[in-house]
CSV table of C-alpha atoms and ligand atoms in Angstrom, one decimal:
chain,number,residue,atom,x,y,z
A,213,MET,CA,6.1,10.0,-0.6
A,214,LYS,CA,8.3,8.5,-3.4
A,215,ILE,CA,9.2,5.0,-3.3
A,216,ALA,CA,11.4,3.4,-5.5
A,217,LEU,CA,11.9,-0.3,-5.3
A,218,TYR,CA,14.2,-3.2,-7.0
A,219,ASN,CA,12.6,-5.4,-9.3
A,220,SER,CA,14.3,-8.8,-9.5
A,221,HIS,CA,12.4,-9.1,-12.7
A,222,GLY,CA,14.6,-7.0,-14.9
A,223,ARG,CA,17.1,-6.2,-12.2
A,224,VAL,CA,16.5,-2.5,-11.9
A,225,LEU,CA,15.1,0.3,-9.5
A,226,GLU,CA,11.7,1.4,-10.5
A,227,PRO,CA,9.4,4.2,-9.1
A,228,PHE,CA,7.0,2.2,-7.2
A,229,LYS,CA,3.1,3.1,-8.9
A,230,PRO,CA,0.3,0.4,-7.8
A,231,LEU,CA,-2.4,-1.0,-10.2
A,232,THR,CA,-5.1,1.1,-8.5
A,233,ASP,CA,-4.5,4.2,-7.1
A,234,LYS,CA,-4.1,3.7,-3.2
A,235,GLU,CA,-4.0,0.0,-2.8
A,236,VAL,CA,-1.3,-2.3,-2.9
A,237,LYS,CA,-2.0,-6.1,-3.5
A,238,LEU,CA,1.0,-7.8,-2.5
A,239,TYR,CA,1.8,-11.6,-1.6
A,240,ALA,CA,4.5,-13.2,0.3
A,241,CYS,CA,5.6,-16.6,0.4
A,242,GLY,CA,4.7,-18.3,3.7
A,243,PRO,CA,6.5,-21.0,5.6
A,244,THR,CA,6.7,-24.8,4.9
A,245,VAL,CA,5.3,-25.7,8.4
A,246,TYR,CA,7.3,-28.8,9.0
A,247,ASN,CA,9.9,-27.5,11.6
A,248,TYR,CA,10.2,-24.0,13.4
A,249,ALA,CA,11.5,-21.1,11.5
A,250,HIS,CA,15.1,-20.3,11.6
A,251,LEU,CA,16.2,-16.6,12.2
A,252,GLY,CA,17.0,-16.5,8.1
A,253,ASN,CA,13.5,-17.3,7.5
A,254,LEU,CA,12.4,-14.7,10.1
A,255,ARG,CA,14.8,-11.8,8.3
A,256,THR,CA,12.8,-12.2,5.1
A,257,TYR,CA,9.2,-12.1,7.4
A,258,ILE,CA,10.7,-9.0,9.1
A,259,PHE,CA,11.8,-7.8,5.4
A,260,GLU,CA,8.3,-8.0,4.3
A,261,ASP,CA,7.0,-6.6,7.2
A,262,LEU,CA,8.8,-3.5,7.0
A,263,LEU,CA,7.7,-3.2,3.3
A,264,VAL,CA,4.4,-3.3,4.6
A,265,ARG,CA,5.1,-0.6,7.1
A,266,THR,CA,6.5,1.6,4.7
A,267,LEU,CA,3.7,1.3,2.0
A,268,THR,CA,1.0,2.0,4.7
A,269,TYR,CA,3.1,4.9,6.3
A,270,ALA,CA,3.4,6.3,2.6
A,271,GLY,CA,-0.5,6.4,2.7
A,272,TYR,CA,-1.1,3.0,0.8
A,273,LYS,CA,-3.9,0.2,1.8
A,274,VAL,CA,-1.9,-2.9,1.6
A,275,ARG,CA,-3.6,-6.2,1.1
A,276,HIS,CA,-1.1,-8.5,2.4
A,277,VAL,CA,-1.4,-12.3,1.3
A,278,MET,CA,0.3,-15.2,2.9
A,279,ASN,CA,0.2,-18.5,2.0
A,280,ILE,CA,1.1,-21.7,4.6
A,281,THR,CA,2.5,-24.4,2.7
A,282,ASP,CA,1.3,-27.6,4.6
A,283,VAL,CA,1.5,-30.2,1.5
A,284,GLY,CA,3.7,-30.7,-1.9
A,285,HIS,CA,6.9,-29.0,-0.7
A,286,LEU,CA,9.9,-31.7,-1.1
A,287,THR,CA,13.3,-31.3,0.3
A,288,GLY,CA,14.5,-29.8,-3.1
A,289,ASP,CA,12.7,-26.7,-4.6
A,290,GLY,CA,12.3,-29.0,-8.0
A,291,ASP,CA,10.3,-32.0,-8.0
A,292,GLU,CA,13.2,-34.0,-6.0
A,293,GLY,CA,13.7,-35.3,-2.2
A,294,GLU,CA,11.1,-36.2,-0.1
A,295,ASP,CA,8.0,-34.9,0.9
A,296,LYS,CA,9.2,-32.3,3.8
A,297,MET,CA,5.7,-32.8,5.8
A,298,LEU,CA,5.8,-36.5,5.6
A,299,LYS,CA,9.2,-37.0,6.6
A,300,SER,CA,9.1,-34.5,9.7
A,301,ALA,CA,5.8,-36.6,10.5
A,302,GLN,CA,7.4,-39.7,10.5
A,303,GLU,CA,9.9,-38.6,12.5
A,304,LYS,CA,7.7,-36.8,15.2
A,305,GLY,CA,5.7,-39.9,14.9
A,306,MET,CA,2.5,-37.8,14.5
A,307,THR,CA,0.6,-36.7,11.5
A,308,PRO,CA,1.2,-34.3,8.8
A,309,TRP,CA,-1.8,-32.9,10.1
A,310,ASP,CA,-0.7,-32.6,13.3
A,311,ILE,CA,3.0,-31.2,12.2
A,312,ALA,CA,1.2,-28.4,9.9
A,313,LYS,CA,-0.9,-27.2,13.1
A,314,PHE,CA,2.0,-27.0,15.5
A,315,TYR,CA,4.9,-25.6,13.4
A,316,ALA,CA,2.4,-22.8,11.9
A,317,ASP,CA,1.3,-21.9,15.5
A,318,ALA,CA,4.7,-21.8,16.6
A,319,PHE,CA,5.6,-19.1,13.2
A,320,PHE,CA,2.9,-17.2,14.5
A,321,ALA,CA,4.2,-17.2,18.2
A,322,ASP,CA,7.4,-15.8,16.5
A,323,THR,CA,6.0,-13.6,14.6
A,324,ALA,CA,3.7,-11.8,17.1
A,325,ARG,CA,7.0,-11.3,19.2
A,326,LEU,CA,9.1,-9.6,16.6
A,327,ASN,CA,6.0,-7.3,16.1
A,328,ILE,CA,5.3,-8.9,12.8
A,329,GLN,CA,2.1,-7.7,11.5
A,330,THR,CA,-0.4,-10.4,10.8
A,331,PRO,CA,-1.3,-10.4,6.7
A,332,THR,CA,-4.6,-9.7,5.4
A,333,VAL,CA,-5.2,-12.7,4.4
A,334,ILE,CA,-3.6,-16.4,5.4
A,335,CYS,CA,-4.2,-19.0,3.4
A,336,LYS,CA,-3.3,-22.8,3.8
A,337,ALA,CA,-2.5,-24.9,0.6
A,338,THR,CA,-4.5,-27.5,2.3
A,339,GLU,CA,-7.9,-25.6,2.2
A,340,HIS,CA,-7.1,-24.8,-1.3
A,341,ILE,CA,-6.8,-28.1,-3.7
A,342,GLN,CA,-10.0,-27.4,-5.6
A,343,ASP,CA,-8.3,-23.8,-7.0
A,344,MET,CA,-4.9,-25.7,-7.5
A,345,ILE,CA,-7.2,-28.2,-9.6
A,346,ASP,CA,-8.9,-25.6,-11.1
A,347,LEU,CA,-5.8,-23.7,-12.3
A,348,ILE,CA,-4.4,-27.3,-13.7
A,349,LYS,CA,-7.1,-27.9,-15.8
A,350,ILE,CA,-6.9,-24.7,-17.2
A,351,LEU,CA,-3.4,-25.1,-18.0
A,352,GLU,CA,-4.3,-28.6,-19.4
A,353,GLU,CA,-7.0,-27.2,-21.5
A,354,LYS,CA,-4.3,-24.7,-23.2
A,355,GLY,CA,-2.2,-27.3,-23.9
A,356,PHE,CA,0.4,-26.6,-21.2
A,357,THR,CA,0.5,-30.0,-19.6
A,358,TYR,CA,1.4,-33.6,-20.3
A,359,GLN,CA,1.0,-36.5,-18.3
A,360,ALA,CA,3.8,-39.4,-17.6
A,361,GLU,CA,4.5,-41.9,-15.1
A,362,GLY,CA,1.3,-41.0,-13.3
A,363,ASN,CA,2.4,-37.3,-12.6
A,364,VAL,CA,1.3,-34.3,-14.7
A,365,TYR,CA,3.8,-32.1,-15.9
A,366,PHE,CA,4.3,-28.4,-16.9
A,367,ASP,CA,5.8,-28.3,-20.3
A,368,VAL,CA,8.1,-25.2,-20.0
A,369,SER,CA,8.7,-25.6,-23.9
A,370,LYS,CA,5.3,-24.0,-24.4
A,371,PHE,CA,6.2,-20.7,-22.2
A,372,PRO,CA,8.7,-19.3,-24.2
A,373,LYS,CA,9.5,-16.8,-21.8
A,374,TYR,CA,10.3,-19.3,-19.1
A,375,GLY,CA,13.0,-18.1,-16.9
A,376,GLU,CA,13.3,-14.6,-18.0
A,377,MET,CA,13.6,-13.0,-14.2
A,378,ALA,CA,16.0,-15.5,-13.2
A,379,LEU,CA,17.9,-14.6,-16.3
A,380,LEU,CA,18.1,-18.8,-17.2
A,381,ASP,CA,19.8,-19.8,-20.2
A,382,ARG,CA,17.9,-21.8,-22.1
A,383,THR,CA,20.7,-23.6,-23.9
A,384,GLU,CA,22.0,-24.7,-20.5
A,385,LEU,CA,18.5,-25.4,-19.4
A,386,LYS,CA,18.2,-28.2,-22.4
A,387,ALA,CA,21.6,-29.7,-21.2
A,388,GLY,CA,20.0,-29.9,-18.0
A,389,ALA,CA,23.4,-29.3,-16.2
A,390,ARG,CA,22.2,-28.4,-12.6
A,391,ILE,CA,18.8,-31.1,-12.8
A,392,GLU,CA,18.4,-34.5,-11.6
A,393,VAL,CA,17.0,-36.1,-14.4
A,394,ASP,CA,13.7,-37.4,-14.1
A,395,THR,CA,12.9,-39.3,-17.2
A,396,ALA,CA,9.2,-38.8,-17.1
A,397,LYS,CA,10.0,-34.9,-17.7
A,398,ARG,CA,10.3,-33.9,-21.6
A,399,ASN,CA,12.5,-31.1,-21.0
A,400,PRO,CA,15.1,-31.0,-17.5
A,401,GLN,CA,12.7,-27.6,-16.3
A,402,ASP,CA,9.4,-29.3,-16.5
A,403,PHE,CA,7.7,-29.5,-13.3
A,404,VAL,CA,5.4,-31.3,-11.7
A,405,LEU,CA,2.1,-29.8,-10.9
A,406,TRP,CA,-0.1,-32.9,-10.0
A,407,PHE,CA,1.2,-35.9,-8.3
A,408,THR,CA,-0.4,-39.5,-8.3
A,409,ASN,CA,2.7,-41.3,-8.7
A,410,SER,CA,4.6,-40.2,-5.5
A,411,LYS,CA,8.7,-41.9,-5.2
A,412,PHE,CA,8.2,-41.1,-1.6
A,413,GLY,CA,6.5,-43.9,0.3
A,414,ARG,CA,2.7,-43.9,1.5
A,415,GLN,CA,1.7,-40.4,1.1
A,416,ALA,CA,-0.9,-39.1,4.1
A,417,MET,CA,-2.3,-36.2,2.2
A,418,VAL,CA,-3.9,-36.8,-0.8
A,419,TRP,CA,-7.0,-35.5,-2.5
A,420,GLU,CA,-9.1,-36.8,-5.6
A,421,SER,CA,-8.3,-35.1,-8.8
A,422,PRO,CA,-9.4,-35.7,-12.6
A,423,TRP,CA,-6.2,-37.1,-12.6
A,424,GLY,CA,-6.1,-39.3,-9.7
A,425,VAL,CA,-5.9,-39.6,-6.3
A,426,GLY,CA,-2.8,-37.3,-5.2
A,427,TYR,CA,-1.8,-34.3,-4.2
A,428,PRO,CA,-0.3,-31.0,-6.0
A,429,GLY,CA,3.0,-29.8,-6.5
A,430,TRP,CA,4.5,-27.1,-4.2
A,431,HIS,CA,4.6,-24.2,-7.0
A,432,VAL,CA,1.1,-24.5,-7.7
A,433,GLU,CA,-0.3,-23.6,-4.6
A,434,CYS,CA,1.2,-20.0,-4.8
A,435,SER,CA,-0.4,-19.3,-8.0
A,436,ALA,CA,-3.6,-20.5,-7.4
A,437,MET,CA,-3.9,-18.8,-3.9
A,438,SER,CA,-2.4,-15.5,-5.2
A,439,ARG,CA,-5.1,-15.9,-8.0
A,440,LYS,CA,-7.9,-16.6,-5.6
A,441,TYR,CA,-7.0,-13.5,-3.6
A,442,LEU,CA,-5.5,-11.0,-5.7
A,443,GLY,CA,-6.9,-11.3,-9.0
A,444,ASP,CA,-5.1,-12.6,-12.3
A,445,GLN,CA,-2.6,-9.5,-11.9
A,446,PHE,CA,-1.1,-7.9,-9.0
A,447,ASP,CA,1.5,-5.7,-7.3
A,448,ILE,CA,4.2,-6.9,-5.1
A,449,HIS,CA,5.7,-10.5,-4.8
A,450,CYS,CA,7.9,-11.1,-2.3
A,451,GLY,CA,10.4,-14.3,-0.8
A,452,GLY,CA,14.0,-15.0,-0.1
A,453,VAL,CA,16.4,-15.0,-3.2
A,454,ASP,CA,16.6,-18.6,-3.3
A,455,HIS,CA,13.0,-18.8,-4.7
A,456,ILE,CA,14.1,-16.8,-8.2
A,457,PRO,CA,14.9,-19.4,-10.1
A,458,VAL,CA,13.3,-22.6,-9.3
A,459,HIS,CA,9.6,-21.3,-7.3
A,460,HIS,CA,9.3,-18.3,-8.6
A,461,THR,CA,10.0,-19.0,-12.1
A,462,ASN,CA,7.7,-21.9,-12.0
A,463,GLU,CA,4.9,-19.5,-10.4
A,464,ILE,CA,5.6,-16.9,-13.2
A,465,ALA,CA,5.1,-19.4,-15.6
A,466,GLN,CA,2.0,-21.2,-14.5
A,467,THR,CA,-0.1,-18.1,-14.0
A,468,GLU,CA,0.6,-16.1,-17.1
A,469,ALA,CA,0.3,-19.3,-19.1
A,470,ALA,CA,-3.1,-19.9,-17.5
A,471,THR,CA,-4.4,-16.1,-17.4
A,472,GLY,CA,-2.5,-15.3,-20.9
A,473,LYS,CA,-2.1,-12.2,-18.8
A,474,GLU,CA,1.6,-10.5,-18.4
A,475,PRO,CA,3.1,-9.2,-16.7
A,476,TRP,CA,1.4,-11.4,-13.9
A,477,VAL,CA,3.2,-9.5,-11.0
A,478,GLN,CA,4.4,-5.6,-11.2
A,479,TYR,CA,7.3,-5.7,-8.9
A,480,TRP,CA,9.2,-8.8,-7.8
A,481,LEU,CA,11.1,-8.4,-4.1
A,482,HIS,CA,13.6,-11.0,-3.0
A,483,ALA,CA,15.2,-10.3,0.3
A,484,GLU,CA,19.2,-11.8,0.7
A,485,PHE,CA,20.2,-14.5,2.9
A,486,LEU,CA,21.1,-14.2,6.7
A,487,LEU,CA,24.3,-16.3,6.8
A,488,THR,CA,26.1,-17.9,9.4
A,489,LYS,CA,30.1,-18.1,9.7
A,490,THR,CA,30.5,-21.6,9.9
A,491,PHE,CA,27.0,-23.3,8.2
A,492,LYS,CA,24.5,-22.4,6.1
A,493,MET,CA,21.5,-22.2,8.4
A,494,SER,CA,19.0,-24.8,6.5
A,495,LYS,CA,15.4,-25.6,7.9
A,496,SER,CA,15.8,-29.3,6.0
A,497,GLU,CA,18.7,-30.1,7.3
A,498,GLY,CA,17.9,-29.1,10.7
A,499,ASN,CA,21.2,-26.7,11.6
A,500,PHE,CA,19.7,-23.7,12.4
A,501,LEU,CA,18.7,-20.8,15.1
A,502,THR,CA,15.4,-20.0,16.3
A,503,LEU,CA,14.0,-16.9,18.0
A,504,SER,CA,13.3,-19.4,20.9
A,505,LYS,CA,17.2,-20.6,20.9
A,506,ILE,CA,18.0,-17.1,21.1
A,507,GLU,CA,16.0,-16.0,23.6
A,508,GLU,CA,17.1,-18.6,26.2
A,509,MET,CA,20.4,-16.9,25.2
A,510,GLY,CA,19.4,-13.9,26.9
A,511,PHE,CA,18.2,-11.9,23.9
A,512,GLU,CA,14.8,-10.5,23.5
A,513,ALA,CA,12.7,-10.9,20.1
A,514,LEU,CA,13.1,-7.6,19.4
A,515,ASP,CA,17.2,-7.2,19.6
A,516,TYR,CA,16.5,-9.8,16.3
A,517,ARG,CA,14.2,-7.2,14.9
A,518,PHE,CA,16.9,-4.3,15.6
A,519,PHE,CA,19.7,-6.3,14.2
A,520,CYS,CA,17.9,-6.6,10.9
A,521,LEU,CA,17.3,-3.4,10.6
A,522,GLY,CA,20.8,-2.9,10.7
A,523,ALA,CA,21.5,-4.3,6.9
A,524,HIS,CA,19.6,-3.6,3.8
A,525,TYR,CA,17.4,-5.9,2.7
A,526,ARG,CA,19.1,-6.9,-0.6
A,527,THR,CA,22.7,-7.6,1.5
A,528,GLN,CA,23.8,-10.7,3.3
A,529,LEU,CA,23.8,-10.3,6.8
A,530,THR,CA,26.2,-12.4,9.2
A,531,PHE,CA,25.1,-13.9,11.8
A,532,THR,CA,26.7,-14.1,15.3
A,533,GLU,CA,26.4,-13.7,18.9
A,534,GLN,CA,28.3,-11.1,18.8
A,535,ALA,CA,26.6,-9.0,16.5
A,536,LEU,CA,23.3,-9.8,18.1
A,537,GLU,CA,24.8,-8.5,21.3
A,538,GLY,CA,26.0,-5.1,19.9
A,539,ALA,CA,22.6,-5.0,18.5
A,540,ARG,CA,20.7,-6.0,21.9
A,541,ALA,CA,22.9,-3.0,23.8
A,542,GLY,CA,22.0,-0.9,20.7
A,543,ARG,CA,17.9,-1.4,21.3
A,544,ARG,CA,18.3,-1.1,24.8
A,545,ALA,CA,20.4,2.4,24.5
A,546,LEU,CA,17.5,3.5,21.8
A,547,PHE,CA,14.7,1.9,24.6
A,548,GLU,CA,16.4,3.9,27.8
A,549,LYS,CA,16.6,7.1,26.1
A,550,VAL,CA,13.5,7.1,24.4
A,551,LYS,CA,11.4,6.5,27.8
A,552,SER,CA,12.7,9.6,29.2
A,553,LEU,CA,10.8,11.4,26.7
A,554,PRO,CA,7.3,12.3,27.6
A,555,SER,CA,4.7,11.2,25.3
A,556,PRO,CA,3.3,13.9,23.5
A,557,SER,CA,0.1,15.7,24.3
A,558,PRO,CA,-3.1,14.3,22.2
A,559,GLY,CA,-3.0,17.6,20.5
A,560,PHE,CA,0.2,16.7,19.0
A,561,GLY,CA,0.6,16.7,15.4
A,562,PRO,CA,2.7,17.4,12.3
A,563,ASN,CA,2.4,21.2,12.2
A,564,GLN,CA,3.6,21.4,15.7
A,565,VAL,CA,7.0,19.7,13.8
A,566,SER,CA,9.2,22.6,13.6
A,567,ALA,CA,11.9,23.3,10.5
A,568,THR,CA,14.9,21.1,11.8
A,569,GLY,CA,12.1,18.2,12.8
A,570,ARG,CA,10.6,18.5,9.5
A,571,ASP,CA,14.1,17.7,7.8
A,572,TYR,CA,14.8,14.5,9.8
A,573,LEU,CA,11.0,13.2,8.8
A,574,ASP,CA,11.8,14.0,5.3
A,575,ARG,CA,15.0,12.4,5.2
A,576,PHE,CA,13.7,9.4,6.6
A,577,GLU,CA,11.2,9.4,4.1
A,578,GLN,CA,13.6,9.6,1.5
A,579,TYR,CA,15.8,6.5,2.6
A,580,LEU,CA,12.4,4.6,3.0
A,581,GLY,CA,11.8,5.6,-0.2
A,582,GLU,CA,15.1,4.3,-1.9
A,583,ASP,CA,14.5,0.6,-1.5
A,584,LEU,CA,13.7,0.2,2.0
A,585,ASN,CA,17.1,2.0,2.9
A,586,MET,CA,16.6,1.0,7.0
A,587,PRO,CA,20.0,1.4,8.2
A,588,ARG,CA,19.9,4.9,7.1
A,589,ALA,CA,16.2,5.6,8.0
A,590,LEU,CA,17.1,4.4,11.4
A,591,ALA,CA,20.3,6.8,11.6
A,592,GLU,CA,17.4,9.7,11.3
A,593,LEU,CA,15.9,8.4,14.4
A,594,TRP,CA,19.2,8.1,16.1
A,595,GLY,CA,19.7,12.0,15.0
A,596,THR,CA,16.2,13.1,16.0
A,597,LEU,CA,17.4,11.6,19.5
A,598,LYS,CA,20.4,13.5,20.0
A,599,ASP,CA,19.7,16.6,18.7
A,600,VAL,CA,19.5,19.4,21.4
A,601,THR,CA,18.0,21.6,19.5
A,602,LEU,CA,14.7,20.0,19.4
A,603,GLY,CA,12.1,19.7,22.5
A,604,PRO,CA,11.6,17.0,24.1
A,605,GLU,CA,7.4,16.3,23.1
A,606,GLU,CA,8.8,17.1,20.0
A,607,LYS,CA,11.3,14.6,19.7
A,608,ARG,CA,8.9,11.8,20.9
A,609,TRP,CA,6.5,12.5,18.3
A,610,ILE,CA,9.0,12.0,15.4
A,611,ILE,CA,10.6,9.0,17.4
A,612,ASN,CA,6.9,7.2,17.3
A,613,THR,CA,5.9,8.1,14.1
A,614,MET,CA,9.2,6.9,12.5
A,615,ASP,CA,8.4,3.5,14.6
A,616,ARG,CA,5.5,2.8,12.7
A,617,VAL,CA,7.7,1.7,10.2
A,618,PHE,CA,10.7,0.0,12.5
A,619,GLY,CA,8.2,-1.5,14.4
A,620,LEU,CA,9.8,-1.8,17.9
A,621,GLY,CA,7.1,-0.6,19.9
A,622,LEU,CA,8.8,2.4,21.2
A,623,GLU,CA,5.3,4.6,21.3
A,624,ALA,CA,3.9,1.8,24.3
A,625,LEU,CA,7.3,2.8,26.2
A,626,THR,CA,7.0,4.3,29.4
A,627,PRO,CA,9.5,5.4,32.1
A,628,ASP,CA,8.7,1.9,33.9
A,629,GLY,CA,9.5,0.3,30.9
A,630,VAL,CA,6.7,-1.5,28.8
A,631,PRO,CA,3.2,-2.0,30.2
A,632,VAL,CA,3.0,-5.9,30.5
A,633,PRO,CA,-0.2,-6.8,29.4
A,634,THR,CA,-2.7,-8.0,32.1
A,635,GLN,CA,-2.8,-11.6,32.4
A,636,ASP,CA,-6.5,-12.6,31.7
A,637,PRO,CA,-7.9,-15.2,33.8
A,638,ALA,CA,-8.4,-17.9,30.9
A,639,LEU,CA,-4.8,-17.6,30.6
A,640,ALA,CA,-3.7,-17.7,33.5
A,641,ALA,CA,-6.1,-20.8,34.0
A,642,GLU,CA,-4.5,-22.6,30.9
A,643,VAL,CA,-0.8,-21.5,32.1
A,644,GLU,CA,-1.5,-22.8,35.2
A,645,ALA,CA,-2.7,-26.2,34.1
A,646,LEU,CA,0.6,-26.7,31.7
A,647,ILE,CA,2.7,-25.8,34.9
A,648,ASP,CA,0.8,-28.1,37.2
A,649,GLU,CA,1.7,-30.7,33.9
A,650,ARG,CA,4.8,-29.6,33.9
A,651,ASN,CA,5.5,-30.0,37.7
A,652,THR,CA,4.3,-33.8,37.5
A,653,ALA,CA,6.5,-34.7,34.2
A,654,ARG,CA,9.6,-33.4,36.0
A,655,LYS,CA,8.5,-35.1,39.3
A,656,ASN,CA,8.3,-38.7,36.7
A,657,LYS,CA,11.8,-38.0,35.0
A,658,ASN,CA,9.8,-37.1,31.9
A,659,PHE,CA,11.9,-34.1,30.9
A,660,ALA,CA,11.2,-34.4,27.6
A,661,ARG,CA,7.3,-33.3,28.1
A,662,ALA,CA,8.2,-30.8,30.8
A,663,ASP,CA,10.7,-29.1,28.0
A,664,GLU,CA,8.1,-29.2,25.6
A,665,ILE,CA,5.9,-27.1,27.7
A,666,ARG,CA,8.3,-24.5,28.7
A,667,ASN,CA,9.1,-23.9,24.8
A,668,GLN,CA,5.5,-24.2,24.3
A,669,LEU,CA,4.9,-21.3,26.9
A,670,LYS,CA,8.2,-19.6,25.5
A,671,GLY,CA,6.6,-19.5,22.5
A,672,ARG,CA,3.8,-17.1,23.5
A,673,GLY,CA,6.2,-15.2,25.5
A,674,ILE,CA,5.5,-16.7,28.7
A,675,THR,CA,8.5,-17.4,31.1
A,676,ILE,CA,8.5,-20.2,33.4
A,677,ILE,CA,10.9,-19.3,36.8
A,678,ASP,CA,11.3,-22.0,39.0
A,679,THR,CA,12.2,-21.1,42.4
A,680,PRO,CA,12.5,-23.3,45.9
A,681,THR,CA,9.2,-22.6,46.8
A,682,GLY,CA,7.6,-23.0,43.7
A,683,THR,CA,6.9,-22.1,39.8
A,684,SER,CA,5.8,-18.6,39.0
A,685,TRP,CA,5.4,-17.3,35.7
A,686,GLU,CA,5.2,-13.9,33.9
A,687,ASN,CA,4.1,-12.7,30.4
A,688,HIS,CA,7.6,-11.2,29.6
A,689,GLU,CA,6.8,-10.1,26.2
A,690,ARG,CA,7.9,-6.8,25.4
A,691,LYS,CA,9.7,-6.0,29.1
A,692,MET,CA,12.4,-4.5,28.7
B,821,AMP,P1,10.7,-21.8,3.7
B,821,AMP,O1,9.7,-22.1,4.7
B,821,AMP,O2,11.6,-22.5,3.6
B,821,AMP,O3,9.8,-22.1,2.5
B,821,AMP,O4,10.9,-20.3,3.8
B,821,AMP,C1,10.5,-19.6,4.2
B,821,AMP,C2,11.2,-18.2,3.8
B,821,AMP,O5,12.4,-18.1,4.0
B,821,AMP,C3,11.0,-18.0,2.0
B,821,AMP,O6,10.9,-16.8,1.7
B,821,AMP,C4,12.4,-18.3,1.8
B,821,AMP,O7,13.3,-17.9,0.9
B,821,AMP,C5,13.2,-17.6,3.2
B,821,AMP,N1,14.7,-17.9,3.4
B,821,AMP,C6,15.4,-19.7,3.5
B,821,AMP,N2,16.0,-19.5,3.9
B,821,AMP,C7,16.5,-18.4,4.5
B,821,AMP,C8,18.0,-17.6,4.6
B,821,AMP,N3,18.8,-18.3,5.2
B,821,AMP,N4,18.0,-16.1,5.0
B,821,AMP,C9,16.9,-15.6,4.8
B,821,AMP,N5,15.8,-15.7,4.0
B,821,AMP,C10,15.5,-17.4,4.3
B,822,ZN,ZN1,5.5,-19.4,-3.2
């Protein structure tokens, strides 16, 4: 199967060829865990999941590394603003460590409900401080850094290719048009590798370093961790388009300066933004929709996955409730039709597929290979479903095969819907205890705690049902 990917570095569609024959090394910037992931963030993770699934479908073994940013990301992508973790911890009266754990758990509960596969390696910034220090030391030895006002900076003037992917204009950079002027910086685009002198109040998360007690800049974490788990050069690096001008630009500069090897990354893939009609979804400004919120509105997580499949990842997508209702109707219709088809017998395989059936699969693979054209690939699934010349067993086999990429859980569908996983006793005991605690909280009019428990369970796919005779619950994840 041929795959072409649009490389943000060079702005060109390129045939995909990994560095090592059948293995793909891929790094995706993970969440900054100071708040819930919003639907925009989740769109980017769905895109990355579709990419991994497409590569796996094409026969590659994918080593997918994702970081968790639990330190160092300021409210601006440059060095301006407050520390996101610290700010959130202060607002909620929790420690940054507890904040990080809470929102990382919430993130993985979201991705599980969206059928996003777990990356091969998940690495937390706070557990890799030494790797970051080692990288900064290399940069220092090679003369790419300077210290000013207590912080260690990367000197972009020492790296002539700085800003190449983002097509940044060096003369404009010198003028510092868009950048808040930091008097310690020699060039406006220089960025902090290690802070010892925080402008933002007492820092809770600090570590010893050769430059004094402090904490790393945000960008250096991705360079250090990707290098640790994927080596000096690898195949694909992903993220949202907002990362092109600052975060990824700085990652490239640090890594290529440290290793002296280029290109560091063969293919840069960036997902376009999810927009809303009235406001820009922003995690740091707190105005955003979460997966749990749309579930409370009566949608299933997979309705959102299906909604995202309807647009190419490089086009902006506008979220409206109406559009999501449309996706829900489409997803339900699809599930209804698929579940009426018999599951193929164990012996059924590609050799049993007719020429017409093979044509659907060929076109499906062709569209996947055209920079992951999911809307057109999905049209082939509908075409298969509606084609009266195909037998039911063959249809189901083709659809199940296609769904290895779409990830809608179609293979598990039976005429009775989706089998709900049997509730194991340990889970049941835990849920019952939480329900008791919630009922006590409600009696004491502590509705905040009661809601918190409901949301916590919801995040794990468990719905609480209050009835006049008591409270019951169901593990409604993946039900129709
Ligand atoms: P963050 O947790 O803020 O570091 O962002 C996690 C991922 O979501 C990054 O890859 C961002 O580029 C991406 N992202 C942020 N906002 C949006 C949005 N509105 N639509 C799509 N992706 C987004
Ligand atoms: Zn990153």
